[in-house]
JSON list of C-alpha atoms in Angstrom, two decimals:
[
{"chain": "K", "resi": 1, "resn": "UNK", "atom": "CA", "xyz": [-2.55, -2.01, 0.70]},
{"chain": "K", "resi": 2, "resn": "UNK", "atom": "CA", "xyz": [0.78, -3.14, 1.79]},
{"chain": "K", "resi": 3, "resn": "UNK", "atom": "CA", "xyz": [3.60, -1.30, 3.62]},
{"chain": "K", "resi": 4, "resn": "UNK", "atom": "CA", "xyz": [7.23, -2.79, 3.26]},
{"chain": "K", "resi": 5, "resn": "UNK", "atom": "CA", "xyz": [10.43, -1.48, 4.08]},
{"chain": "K", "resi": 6, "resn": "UNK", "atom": "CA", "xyz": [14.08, -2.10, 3.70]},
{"chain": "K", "resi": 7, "resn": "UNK", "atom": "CA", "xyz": [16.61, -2.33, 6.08]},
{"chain": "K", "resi": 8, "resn": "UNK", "atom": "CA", "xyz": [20.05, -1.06, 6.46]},
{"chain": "K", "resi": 9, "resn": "UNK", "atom": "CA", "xyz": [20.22, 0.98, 2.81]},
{"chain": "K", "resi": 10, "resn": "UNK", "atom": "CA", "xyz": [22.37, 4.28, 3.69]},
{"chain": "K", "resi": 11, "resn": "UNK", "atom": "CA", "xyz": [26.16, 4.57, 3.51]},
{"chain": "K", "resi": 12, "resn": "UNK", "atom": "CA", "xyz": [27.82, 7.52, 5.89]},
{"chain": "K", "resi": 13, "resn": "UNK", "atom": "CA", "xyz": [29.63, 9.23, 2.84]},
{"chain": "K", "resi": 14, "resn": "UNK", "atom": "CA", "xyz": [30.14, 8.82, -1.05]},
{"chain": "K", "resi": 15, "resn": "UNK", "atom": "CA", "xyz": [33.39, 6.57, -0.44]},
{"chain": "K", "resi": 16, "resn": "UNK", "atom": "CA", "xyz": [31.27, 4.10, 1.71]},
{"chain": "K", "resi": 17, "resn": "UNK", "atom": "CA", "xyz": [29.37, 4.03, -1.35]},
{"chain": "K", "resi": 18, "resn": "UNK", "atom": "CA", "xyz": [32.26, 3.17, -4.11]},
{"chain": "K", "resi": 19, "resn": "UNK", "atom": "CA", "xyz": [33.10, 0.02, -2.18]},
{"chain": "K", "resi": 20, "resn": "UNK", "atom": "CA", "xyz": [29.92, -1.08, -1.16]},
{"chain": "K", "resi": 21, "resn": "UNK", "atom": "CA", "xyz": [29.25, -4.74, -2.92]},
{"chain": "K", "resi": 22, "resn": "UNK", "atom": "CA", "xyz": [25.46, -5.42, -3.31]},
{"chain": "K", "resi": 23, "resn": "UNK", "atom": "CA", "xyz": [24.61, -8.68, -3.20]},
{"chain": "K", "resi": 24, "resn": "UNK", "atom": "CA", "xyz": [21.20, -8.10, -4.40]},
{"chain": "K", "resi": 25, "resn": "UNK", "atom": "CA", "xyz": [19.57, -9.42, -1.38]},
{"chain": "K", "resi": 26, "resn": "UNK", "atom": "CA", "xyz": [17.94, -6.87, -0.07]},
{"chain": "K", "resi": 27, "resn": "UNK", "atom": "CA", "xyz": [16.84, -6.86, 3.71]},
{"chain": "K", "resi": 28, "resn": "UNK", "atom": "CA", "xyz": [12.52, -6.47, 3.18]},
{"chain": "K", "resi": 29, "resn": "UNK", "atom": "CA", "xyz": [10.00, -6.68, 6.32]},
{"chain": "K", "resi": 30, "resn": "UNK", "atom": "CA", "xyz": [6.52, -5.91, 6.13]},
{"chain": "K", "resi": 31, "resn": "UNK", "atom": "CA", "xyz": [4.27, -3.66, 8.35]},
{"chain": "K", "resi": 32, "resn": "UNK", "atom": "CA", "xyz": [0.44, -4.07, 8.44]},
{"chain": "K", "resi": 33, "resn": "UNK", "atom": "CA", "xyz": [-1.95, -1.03, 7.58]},
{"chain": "K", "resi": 34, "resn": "UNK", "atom": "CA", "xyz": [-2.82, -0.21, 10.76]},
{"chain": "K", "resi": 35, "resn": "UNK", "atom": "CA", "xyz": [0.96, 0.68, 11.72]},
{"chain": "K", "resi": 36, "resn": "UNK", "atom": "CA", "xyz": [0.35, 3.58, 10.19]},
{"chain": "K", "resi": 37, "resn": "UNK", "atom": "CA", "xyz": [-0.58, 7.46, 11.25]},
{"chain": "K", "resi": 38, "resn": "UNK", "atom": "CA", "xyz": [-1.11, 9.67, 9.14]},
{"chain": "K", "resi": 39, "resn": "UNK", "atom": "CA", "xyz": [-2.27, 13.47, 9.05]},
{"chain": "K", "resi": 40, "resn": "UNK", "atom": "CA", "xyz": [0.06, 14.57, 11.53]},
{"chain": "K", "resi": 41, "resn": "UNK", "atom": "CA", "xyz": [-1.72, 12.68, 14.52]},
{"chain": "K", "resi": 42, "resn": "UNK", "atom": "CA", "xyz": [0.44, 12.21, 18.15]},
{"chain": "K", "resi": 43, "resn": "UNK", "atom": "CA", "xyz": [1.24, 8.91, 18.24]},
{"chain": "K", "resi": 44, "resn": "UNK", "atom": "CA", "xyz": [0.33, 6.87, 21.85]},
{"chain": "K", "resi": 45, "resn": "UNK", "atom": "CA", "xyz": [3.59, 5.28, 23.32]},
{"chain": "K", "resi": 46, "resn": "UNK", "atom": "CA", "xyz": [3.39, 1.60, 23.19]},
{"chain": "K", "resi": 47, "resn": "UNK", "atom": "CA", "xyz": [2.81, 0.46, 26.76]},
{"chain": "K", "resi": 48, "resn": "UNK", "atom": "CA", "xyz": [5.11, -2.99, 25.90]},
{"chain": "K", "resi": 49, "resn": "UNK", "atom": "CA", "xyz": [8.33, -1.67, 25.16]},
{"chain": "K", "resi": 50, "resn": "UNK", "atom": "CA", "xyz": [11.01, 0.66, 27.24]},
{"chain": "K", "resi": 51, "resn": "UNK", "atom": "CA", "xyz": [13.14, 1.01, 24.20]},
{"chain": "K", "resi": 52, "resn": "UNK", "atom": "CA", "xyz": [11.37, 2.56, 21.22]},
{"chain": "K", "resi": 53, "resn": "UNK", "atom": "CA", "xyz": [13.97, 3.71, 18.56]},
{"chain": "K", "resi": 54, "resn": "UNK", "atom": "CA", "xyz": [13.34, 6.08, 15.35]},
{"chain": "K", "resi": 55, "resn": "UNK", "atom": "CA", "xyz": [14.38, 6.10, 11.89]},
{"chain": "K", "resi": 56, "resn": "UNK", "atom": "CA", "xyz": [13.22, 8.89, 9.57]},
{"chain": "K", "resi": 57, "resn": "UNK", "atom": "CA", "xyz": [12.84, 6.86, 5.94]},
{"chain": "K", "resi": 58, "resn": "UNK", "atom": "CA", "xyz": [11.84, 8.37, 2.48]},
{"chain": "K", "resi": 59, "resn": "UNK", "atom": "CA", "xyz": [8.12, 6.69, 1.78]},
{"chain": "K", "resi": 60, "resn": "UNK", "atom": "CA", "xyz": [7.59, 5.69, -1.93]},
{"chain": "K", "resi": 61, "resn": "UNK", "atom": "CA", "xyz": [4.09, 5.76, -3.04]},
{"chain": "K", "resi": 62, "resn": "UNK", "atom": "CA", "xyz": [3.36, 3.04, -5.42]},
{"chain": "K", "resi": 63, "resn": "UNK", "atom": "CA", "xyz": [1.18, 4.41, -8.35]},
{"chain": "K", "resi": 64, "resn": "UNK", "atom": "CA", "xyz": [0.29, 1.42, -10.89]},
{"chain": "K", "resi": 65, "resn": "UNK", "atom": "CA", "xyz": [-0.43, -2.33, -10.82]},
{"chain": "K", "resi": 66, "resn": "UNK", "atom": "CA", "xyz": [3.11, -4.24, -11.36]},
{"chain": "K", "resi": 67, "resn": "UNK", "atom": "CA", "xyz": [4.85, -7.70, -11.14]},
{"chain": "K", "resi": 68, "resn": "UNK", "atom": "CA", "xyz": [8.45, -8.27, -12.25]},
{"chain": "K", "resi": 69, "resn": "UNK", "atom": "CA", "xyz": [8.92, -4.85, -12.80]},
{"chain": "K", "resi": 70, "resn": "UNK", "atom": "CA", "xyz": [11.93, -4.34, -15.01]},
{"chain": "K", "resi": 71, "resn": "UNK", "atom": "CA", "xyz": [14.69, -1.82, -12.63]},
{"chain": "K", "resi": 72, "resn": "UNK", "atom": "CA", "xyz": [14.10, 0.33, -15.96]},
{"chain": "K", "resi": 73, "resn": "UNK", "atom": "CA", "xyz": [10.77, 0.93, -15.74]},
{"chain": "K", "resi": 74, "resn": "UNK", "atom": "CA", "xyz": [10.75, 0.94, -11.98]},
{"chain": "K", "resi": 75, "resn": "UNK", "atom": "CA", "xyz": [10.49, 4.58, -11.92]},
{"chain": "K", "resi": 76, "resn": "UNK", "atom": "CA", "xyz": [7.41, 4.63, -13.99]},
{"chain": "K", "resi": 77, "resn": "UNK", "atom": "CA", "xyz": [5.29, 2.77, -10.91]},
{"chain": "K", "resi": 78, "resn": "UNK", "atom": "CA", "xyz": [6.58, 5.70, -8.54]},
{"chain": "K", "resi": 79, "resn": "UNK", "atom": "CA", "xyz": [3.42, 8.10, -7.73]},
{"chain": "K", "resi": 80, "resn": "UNK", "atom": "CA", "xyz": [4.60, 10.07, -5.00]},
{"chain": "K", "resi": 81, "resn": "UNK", "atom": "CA", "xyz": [6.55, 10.64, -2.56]},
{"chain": "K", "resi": 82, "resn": "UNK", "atom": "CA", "xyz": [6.49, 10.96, 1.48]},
{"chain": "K", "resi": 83, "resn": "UNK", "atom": "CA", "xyz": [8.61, 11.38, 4.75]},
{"chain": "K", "resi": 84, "resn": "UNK", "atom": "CA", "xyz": [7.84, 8.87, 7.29]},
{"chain": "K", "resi": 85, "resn": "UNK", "atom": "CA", "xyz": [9.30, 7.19, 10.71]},
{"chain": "K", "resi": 86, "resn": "UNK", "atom": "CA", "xyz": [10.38, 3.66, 11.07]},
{"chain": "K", "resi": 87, "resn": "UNK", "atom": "CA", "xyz": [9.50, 3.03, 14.80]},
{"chain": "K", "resi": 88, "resn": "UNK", "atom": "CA", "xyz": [11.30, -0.09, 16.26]},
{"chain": "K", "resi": 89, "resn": "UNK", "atom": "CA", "xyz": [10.31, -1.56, 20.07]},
{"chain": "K", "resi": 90, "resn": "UNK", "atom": "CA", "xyz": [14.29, -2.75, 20.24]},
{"chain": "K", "resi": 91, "resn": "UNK", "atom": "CA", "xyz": [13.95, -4.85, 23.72]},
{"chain": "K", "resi": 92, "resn": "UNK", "atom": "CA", "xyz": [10.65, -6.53, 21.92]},
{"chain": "K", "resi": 93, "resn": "UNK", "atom": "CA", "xyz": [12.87, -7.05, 19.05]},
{"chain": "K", "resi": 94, "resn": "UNK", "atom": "CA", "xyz": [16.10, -8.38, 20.67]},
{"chain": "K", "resi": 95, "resn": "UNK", "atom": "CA", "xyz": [13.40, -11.11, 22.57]},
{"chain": "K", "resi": 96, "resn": "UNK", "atom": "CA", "xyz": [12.30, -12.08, 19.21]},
{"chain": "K", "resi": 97, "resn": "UNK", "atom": "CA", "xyz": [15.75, -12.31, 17.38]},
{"chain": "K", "resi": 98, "resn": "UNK", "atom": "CA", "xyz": [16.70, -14.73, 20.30]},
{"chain": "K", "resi": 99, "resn": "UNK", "atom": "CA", "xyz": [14.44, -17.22, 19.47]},
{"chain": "K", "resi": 100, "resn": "UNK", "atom": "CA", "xyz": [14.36, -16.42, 15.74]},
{"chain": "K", "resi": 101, "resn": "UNK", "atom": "CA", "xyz": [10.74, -15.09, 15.37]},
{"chain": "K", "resi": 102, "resn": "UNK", "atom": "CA", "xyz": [9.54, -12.79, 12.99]},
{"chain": "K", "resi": 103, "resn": "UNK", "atom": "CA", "xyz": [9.66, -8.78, 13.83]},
{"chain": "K", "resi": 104, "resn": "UNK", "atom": "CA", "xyz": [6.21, -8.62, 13.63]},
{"chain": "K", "resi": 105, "resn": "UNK", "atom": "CA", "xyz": [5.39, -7.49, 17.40]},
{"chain": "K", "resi": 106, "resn": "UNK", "atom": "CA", "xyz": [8.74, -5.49, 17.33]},
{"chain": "K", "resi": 107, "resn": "UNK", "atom": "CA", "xyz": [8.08, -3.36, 14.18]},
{"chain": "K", "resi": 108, "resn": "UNK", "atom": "CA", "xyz": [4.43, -3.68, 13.22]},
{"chain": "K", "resi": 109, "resn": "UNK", "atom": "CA", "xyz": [2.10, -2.57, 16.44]},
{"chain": "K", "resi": 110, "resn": "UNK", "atom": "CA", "xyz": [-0.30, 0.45, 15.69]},
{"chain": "K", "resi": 111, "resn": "UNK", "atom": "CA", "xyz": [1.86, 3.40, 15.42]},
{"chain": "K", "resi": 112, "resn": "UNK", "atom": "CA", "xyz": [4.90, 2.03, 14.18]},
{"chain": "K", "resi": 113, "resn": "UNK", "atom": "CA", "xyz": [4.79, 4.13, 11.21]},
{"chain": "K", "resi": 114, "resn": "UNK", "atom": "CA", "xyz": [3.95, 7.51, 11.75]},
{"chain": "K", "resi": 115, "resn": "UNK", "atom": "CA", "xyz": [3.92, 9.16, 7.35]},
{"chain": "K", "resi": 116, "resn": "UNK", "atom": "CA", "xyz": [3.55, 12.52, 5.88]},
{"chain": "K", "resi": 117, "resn": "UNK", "atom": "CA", "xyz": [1.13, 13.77, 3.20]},
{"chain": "K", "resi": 118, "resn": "UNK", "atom": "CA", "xyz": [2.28, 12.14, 0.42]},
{"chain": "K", "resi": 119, "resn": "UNK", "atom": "CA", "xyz": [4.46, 14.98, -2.42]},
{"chain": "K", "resi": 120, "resn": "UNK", "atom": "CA", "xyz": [3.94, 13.86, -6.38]},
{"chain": "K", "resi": 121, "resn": "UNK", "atom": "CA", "xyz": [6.83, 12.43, -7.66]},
{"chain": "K", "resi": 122, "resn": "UNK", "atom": "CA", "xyz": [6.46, 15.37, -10.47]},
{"chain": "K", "resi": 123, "resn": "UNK", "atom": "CA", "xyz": [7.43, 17.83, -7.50]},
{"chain": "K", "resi": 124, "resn": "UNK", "atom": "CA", "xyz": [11.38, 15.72, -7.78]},
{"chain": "K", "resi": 125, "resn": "UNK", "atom": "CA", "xyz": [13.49, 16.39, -10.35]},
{"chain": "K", "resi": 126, "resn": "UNK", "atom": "CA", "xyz": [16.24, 14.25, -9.32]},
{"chain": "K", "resi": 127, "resn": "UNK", "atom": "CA", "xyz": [15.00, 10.68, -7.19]},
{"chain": "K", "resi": 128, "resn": "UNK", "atom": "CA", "xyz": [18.53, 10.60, -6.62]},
{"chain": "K", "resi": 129, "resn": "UNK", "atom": "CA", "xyz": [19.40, 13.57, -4.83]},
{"chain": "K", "resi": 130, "resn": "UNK", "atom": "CA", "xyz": [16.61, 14.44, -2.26]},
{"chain": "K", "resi": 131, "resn": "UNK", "atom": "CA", "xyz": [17.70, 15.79, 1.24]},
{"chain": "K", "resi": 132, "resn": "UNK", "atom": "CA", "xyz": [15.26, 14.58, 4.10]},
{"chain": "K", "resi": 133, "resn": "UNK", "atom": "CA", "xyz": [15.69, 15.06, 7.67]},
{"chain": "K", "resi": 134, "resn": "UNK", "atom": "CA", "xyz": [14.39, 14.92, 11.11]},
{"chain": "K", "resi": 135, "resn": "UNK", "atom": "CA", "xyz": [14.36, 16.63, 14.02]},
{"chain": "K", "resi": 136, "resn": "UNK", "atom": "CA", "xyz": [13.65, 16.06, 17.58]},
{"chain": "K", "resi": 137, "resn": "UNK", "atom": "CA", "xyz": [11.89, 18.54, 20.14]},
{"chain": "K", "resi": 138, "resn": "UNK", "atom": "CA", "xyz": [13.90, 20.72, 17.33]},
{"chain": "K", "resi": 139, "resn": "UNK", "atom": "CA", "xyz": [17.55, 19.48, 17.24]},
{"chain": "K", "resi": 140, "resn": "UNK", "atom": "CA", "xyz": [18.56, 18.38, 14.10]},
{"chain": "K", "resi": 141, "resn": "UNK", "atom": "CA", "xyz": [19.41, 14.23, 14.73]},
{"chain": "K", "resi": 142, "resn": "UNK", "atom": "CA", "xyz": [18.89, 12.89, 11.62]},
{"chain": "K", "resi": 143, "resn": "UNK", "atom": "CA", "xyz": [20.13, 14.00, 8.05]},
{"chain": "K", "resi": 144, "resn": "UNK", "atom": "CA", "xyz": [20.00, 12.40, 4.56]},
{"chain": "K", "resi": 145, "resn": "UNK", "atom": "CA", "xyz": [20.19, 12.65, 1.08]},
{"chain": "K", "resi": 146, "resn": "UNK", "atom": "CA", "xyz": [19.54, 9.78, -1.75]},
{"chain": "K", "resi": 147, "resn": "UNK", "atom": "CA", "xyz": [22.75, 10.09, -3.44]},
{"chain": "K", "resi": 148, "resn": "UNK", "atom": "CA", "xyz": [24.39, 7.80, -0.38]},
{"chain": "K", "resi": 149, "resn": "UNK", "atom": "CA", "xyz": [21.06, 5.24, -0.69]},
{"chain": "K", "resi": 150, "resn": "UNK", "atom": "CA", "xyz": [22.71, 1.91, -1.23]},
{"chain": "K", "resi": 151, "resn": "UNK", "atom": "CA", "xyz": [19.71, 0.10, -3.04]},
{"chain": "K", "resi": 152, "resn": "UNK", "atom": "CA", "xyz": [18.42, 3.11, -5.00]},
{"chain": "K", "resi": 153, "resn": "UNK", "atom": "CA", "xyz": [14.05, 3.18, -5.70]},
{"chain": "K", "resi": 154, "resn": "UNK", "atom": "CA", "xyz": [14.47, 1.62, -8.63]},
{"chain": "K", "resi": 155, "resn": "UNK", "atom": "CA", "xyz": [16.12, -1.64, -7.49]},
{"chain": "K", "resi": 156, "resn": "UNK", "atom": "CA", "xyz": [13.92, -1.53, -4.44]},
{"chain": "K", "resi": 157, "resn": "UNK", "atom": "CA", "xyz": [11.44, -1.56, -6.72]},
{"chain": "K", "resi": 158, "resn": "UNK", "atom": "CA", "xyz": [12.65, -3.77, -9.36]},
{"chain": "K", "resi": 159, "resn": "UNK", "atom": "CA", "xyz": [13.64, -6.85, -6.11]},
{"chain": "K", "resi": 160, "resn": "UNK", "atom": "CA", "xyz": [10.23, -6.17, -4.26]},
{"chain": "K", "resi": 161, "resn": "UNK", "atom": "CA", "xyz": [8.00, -6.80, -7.54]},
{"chain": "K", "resi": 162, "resn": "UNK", "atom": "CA", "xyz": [9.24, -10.43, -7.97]},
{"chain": "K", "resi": 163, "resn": "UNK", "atom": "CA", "xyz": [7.84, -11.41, -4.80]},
{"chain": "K", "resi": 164, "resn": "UNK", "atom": "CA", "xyz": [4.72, -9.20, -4.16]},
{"chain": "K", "resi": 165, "resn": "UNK", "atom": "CA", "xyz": [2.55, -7.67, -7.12]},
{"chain": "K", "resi": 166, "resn": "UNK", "atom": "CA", "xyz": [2.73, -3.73, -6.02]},
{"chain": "K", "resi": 167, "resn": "UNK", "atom": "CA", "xyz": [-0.87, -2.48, -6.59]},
{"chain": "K", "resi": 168, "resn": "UNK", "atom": "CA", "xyz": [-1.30, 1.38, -6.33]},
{"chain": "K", "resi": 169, "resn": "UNK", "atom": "CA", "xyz": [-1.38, 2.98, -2.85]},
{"chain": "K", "resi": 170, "resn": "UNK", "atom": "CA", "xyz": [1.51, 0.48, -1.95]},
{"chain": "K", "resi": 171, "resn": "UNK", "atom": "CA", "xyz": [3.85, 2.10, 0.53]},
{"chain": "K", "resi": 172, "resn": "UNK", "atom": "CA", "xyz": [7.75, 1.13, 0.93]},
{"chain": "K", "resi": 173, "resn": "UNK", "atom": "CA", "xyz": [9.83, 2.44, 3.52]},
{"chain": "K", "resi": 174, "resn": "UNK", "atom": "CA", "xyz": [13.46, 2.96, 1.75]},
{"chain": "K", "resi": 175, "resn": "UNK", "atom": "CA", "xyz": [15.83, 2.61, 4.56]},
{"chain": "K", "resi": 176, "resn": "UNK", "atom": "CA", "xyz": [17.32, 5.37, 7.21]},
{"chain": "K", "resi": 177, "resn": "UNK", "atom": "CA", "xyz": [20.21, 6.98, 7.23]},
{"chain": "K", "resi": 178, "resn": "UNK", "atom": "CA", "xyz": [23.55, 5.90, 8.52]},
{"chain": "K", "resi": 179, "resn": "UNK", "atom": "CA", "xyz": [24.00, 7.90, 11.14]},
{"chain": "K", "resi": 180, "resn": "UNK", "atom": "CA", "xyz": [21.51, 9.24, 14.13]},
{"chain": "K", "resi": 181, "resn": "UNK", "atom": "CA", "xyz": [18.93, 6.47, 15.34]},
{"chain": "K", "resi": 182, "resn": "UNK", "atom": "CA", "xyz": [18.69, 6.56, 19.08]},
{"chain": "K", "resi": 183, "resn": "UNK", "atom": "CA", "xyz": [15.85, 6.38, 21.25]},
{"chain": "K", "resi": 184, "resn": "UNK", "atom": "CA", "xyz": [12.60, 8.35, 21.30]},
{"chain": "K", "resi": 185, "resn": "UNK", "atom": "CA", "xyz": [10.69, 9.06, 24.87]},
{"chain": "K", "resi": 186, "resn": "UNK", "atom": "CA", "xyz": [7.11, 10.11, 25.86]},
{"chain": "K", "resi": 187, "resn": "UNK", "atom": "CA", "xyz": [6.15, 14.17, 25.06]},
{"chain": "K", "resi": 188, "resn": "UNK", "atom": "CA", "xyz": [9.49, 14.36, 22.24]},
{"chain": "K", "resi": 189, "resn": "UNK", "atom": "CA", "xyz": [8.10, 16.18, 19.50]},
{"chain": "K", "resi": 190, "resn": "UNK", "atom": "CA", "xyz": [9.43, 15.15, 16.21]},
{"chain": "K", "resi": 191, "resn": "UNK", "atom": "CA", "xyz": [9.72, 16.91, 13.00]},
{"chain": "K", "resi": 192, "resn": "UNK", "atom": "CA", "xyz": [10.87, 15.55, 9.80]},
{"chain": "K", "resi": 193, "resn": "UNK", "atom": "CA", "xyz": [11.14, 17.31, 6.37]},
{"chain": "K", "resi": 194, "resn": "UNK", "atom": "CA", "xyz": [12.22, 16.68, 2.16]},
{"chain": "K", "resi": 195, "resn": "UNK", "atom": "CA", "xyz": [14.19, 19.42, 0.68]},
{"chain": "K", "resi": 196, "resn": "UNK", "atom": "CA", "xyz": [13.22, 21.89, 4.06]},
{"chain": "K", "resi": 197, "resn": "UNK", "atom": "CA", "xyz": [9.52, 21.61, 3.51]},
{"chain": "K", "resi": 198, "resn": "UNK", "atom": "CA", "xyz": [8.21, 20.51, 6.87]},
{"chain": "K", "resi": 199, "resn": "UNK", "atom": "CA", "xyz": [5.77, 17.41, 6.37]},
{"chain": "K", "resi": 200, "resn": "UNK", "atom": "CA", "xyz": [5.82, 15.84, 8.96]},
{"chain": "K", "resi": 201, "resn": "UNK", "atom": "CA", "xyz": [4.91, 17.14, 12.07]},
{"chain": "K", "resi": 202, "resn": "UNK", "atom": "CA", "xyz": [3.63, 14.91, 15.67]},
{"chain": "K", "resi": 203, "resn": "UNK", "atom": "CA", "xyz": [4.29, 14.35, 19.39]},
{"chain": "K", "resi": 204, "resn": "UNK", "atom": "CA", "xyz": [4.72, 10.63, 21.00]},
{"chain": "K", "resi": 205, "resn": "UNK", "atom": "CA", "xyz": [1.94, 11.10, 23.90]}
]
């Protein structure tokens, strides 16, 4: 299976949105199977990094074999749903960014992607207005909702496909939101939900 993600995808408010130009080029990285953790596990804090920062990111499931998927049938190849974190080691990454490597070490080590049961996509009535959020040791730090996504599923979708043939059990990370990524420390708990239904639920130990 393969897990990608977009970068920088959220506007802070609906008038961000209106004059937001999209190139098209969407910012895509890649994470490698074992990043993940799933079924609510603690997650180890990587030993190699002193500045691990979250981002809570709606997961879409892939649910069907595609290539050069059409962005109107996009929504067709969506299976489900999930809540998951985007873990970056930022001092690993600024290193790398320096000499222009790839974020691999930064954004890929085993943990890195911490993601919820996954919710049928029959279970959303709207993909484009779904409130997710997280909290940590249980302040509220991050909030979102898909009407402010800049690239919406579809286009993700749609951009992705000519590149990589999505194959079912595909996972892609759609992007934070605008507003509250800071660091996370050993023992936080963290606690991120869709629509107020807790899903995902995990200490960094």
């Amino acid at each position: 299976m393969k897990v990608l993600a977009i970068g920088k995808n959220y506007v802070l408010n609906a008038e961000d949105l209106k004059t937001t130009t999209k190139s098209g080029k969407q910012l895509i990285f890649s994470k490698p199977e074992s990043s993940l953790t799933k079924d609510n596990k603690d997650v180890a804090y990587p030993a190699f990094t002193e500045n691990l920062v979250y981002e809570v990111e709606l997961v879409v499931e892939i649910g069907k074999t595609g290539k050069n998927i059409a962005e109107a049938d996009a929504a067709s190849y969506i299976s489900g749903i999930a809540v998951g974190i985007d873990y970056t080691a930022k001092d690993v990454l600024n290193d790398v960014r320096e000499s222009k490597g790839p974020w691999d070490l930064a954004k890929g080590f085993d943990g890195a992607a911490p993601i919820s049961p996954v919710k049928a996509v029959s279970n959303f009535a709207d993909l484009k207005n779904i409130n997710f959020d997280l909290k940590i040791n249980g302040d509220t730090v991050q909030e979102g909702n898909t009407g402010l996504i800049i690239y919406n599923f579809e286009e993700i979708i749609a951009f992705v496909s000519q590149y990589f043939t999505l194959e079912p059990g595909d996972l892609i990370f759609t992007g934070t939101p605008a507003y509250g990524t800071g660091q996370i420390h050993k023992g936080d708990h963290l606690q991120a939900s869709i629509e107020g239904e807790l899903l995902l639920d995990f200490k960094m130990i």
